[in-house]
Amino acid sequence: MKKLYVGTLALCCTVSLIGCNGTAKPTEAPSAQDKPADTIPELSKDKVTVKILASGGMFSDDEVKKYIVDPVAKKYPQITIERINASASKLPELISAGEIPDIVANYPGPMGSNLSEYKLLFNMEPLIKKYRFDTSRFSPEALQTLKIAGGQDYLAGLPAYTNSFALFYNKDIFDKFAIPYPKEGMYWDEVAELAKKLTRTDNGIAYRGIFPDGIGRIQQQLSIPFADFNTNKSLLMNDQWKEAFQLWGAQFKIPGLTEGDFKVPNAGKNQTAFVNGTLAMIASHSNLLNTLKTAPQVNWDMVTYPQHRKAPGIGQRLDSPILSISEQSKVKDAAFLVLDTILSDEVQADMMRGGRMTVLKDEKLRSEFGKGLKEFEGKNLAAMTKLKFAIMTPFKYLPDGDVDKILTKAFNAYIVDETDLNTALRTADEEMNKLIQDKLRK
């Protein structure tokens, strides 16, 4: 097991859940501001270690120190944090060795199945009440997604931050072909029309108009269900899925867009094409900023993530590392206060300035996004803060990875005309029903 960080942590005693735009309904837990300070429980002064399992992609080494170790060490020196990098030490291996982490990080898709499979599920709501956790700072959409992600009617985890989405565009390509830049508030059909004008070959160089990412993105944006868990049947043959394939297909079926290395949608290859100046637009998330930091030659900017006309104002779903306290943890109070510290206004403000989107809905806080990234001065980073979260579609007992494989296989065959729309969906529907039956038999 690779232990990347050991540090003493200070932990504060007001906690938040998750957020975005909109007004959240507070739980029955009152705000800490409404209670006398002496009613908030204090953590024992006894020394304790809290183990956190999270990948390097979720938190770099520097981020662990800046957003966890340093902030909390000022208040609670009795708590030691042991960060375990999930890229080096896998959860099954840790469980087999009897070293179950106190906090486990998952993205929303695999969260519920992972916690259930390894019997880690823990209801955090009693701790929310105990420490006067104020949920009115967060949107109802985000809270709903958290419960769906955990597969329970209670909160089984809290999000550290969320990857925020936007439409990035390369100004030089637009200028080269004398085409106006994208605008704020565009819809996907408008983006497709713009992409057609930009997909062309000039002086032997093939330019492509758009990469919107895989079919899962439109499913997430529109919260399209893929299965009826009352009847345990696939829903992939309904009109919603036909419309989704057609709309997303319009982004890919532009002549010249899916040729050569780009026959199959691939985010990594398309990010490289964007940086190299052959892709005009890419719908992506805030992690792309890390790539652009090292590519100052790219003349780029961004506008709001494209919307669907049936769901104006809605962007992508919560795309957050959700931090869950394991049922087996013997230091649950300390673990909860670690999460509280990560979600404090002070730490969230630091994350915002560094390009990690806050889960809190406070507009003043959200206005801080990217202000610490001097290399991006003048860029329209505020575009990432303007849309509401979509609500997650329940996966129940189906692993999201298996669902994605079925959808991706069908969609990829459709966009390169290996099969027609109805055949692609019918095949996917059959495979989804087989997956459902396989899972029910276990």
XYZ file of N, CA and C in Angstrom, residues 56 116 120 179-180 198 218 264 289 294 298 382:
36
model
N -5.198 9.833 -7.658
C -4.441 11.038 -7.949
C -5.180 11.967 -8.883
N -21.980 -0.822 -2.039
C -22.800 -1.988 -1.710
C -22.000 -3.282 -1.838
N -19.711 -1.240 2.397
C -19.155 -0.045 3.031
C -20.212 1.007 3.334
N -15.514 32.663 -39.548
C -16.790 32.237 -38.969
C -16.903 32.828 -37.571
N -18.052 33.425 -37.215
C -18.210 34.033 -35.884
C -18.043 33.004 -34.773
N -17.163 24.282 -40.125
C -15.757 24.235 -39.726
C -15.070 22.924 -40.068
N -25.127 13.091 -23.324
C -26.498 13.564 -23.553
C -27.472 12.791 -22.676
N -13.772 6.362 -33.787
C -14.410 6.090 -32.499
C -14.201 7.291 -31.583
N -8.588 22.344 -18.425
C -7.786 23.514 -18.076
C -6.358 23.117 -17.706
N -0.486 24.091 -19.975
C 0.809 23.756 -20.563
C 0.841 24.004 -22.066
N -2.139 27.960 -27.651
C -3.512 27.795 -28.114
C -4.309 29.063 -27.830
N -16.197 32.181 -16.305
C -17.514 32.250 -15.658
C -18.549 31.406 -16.389
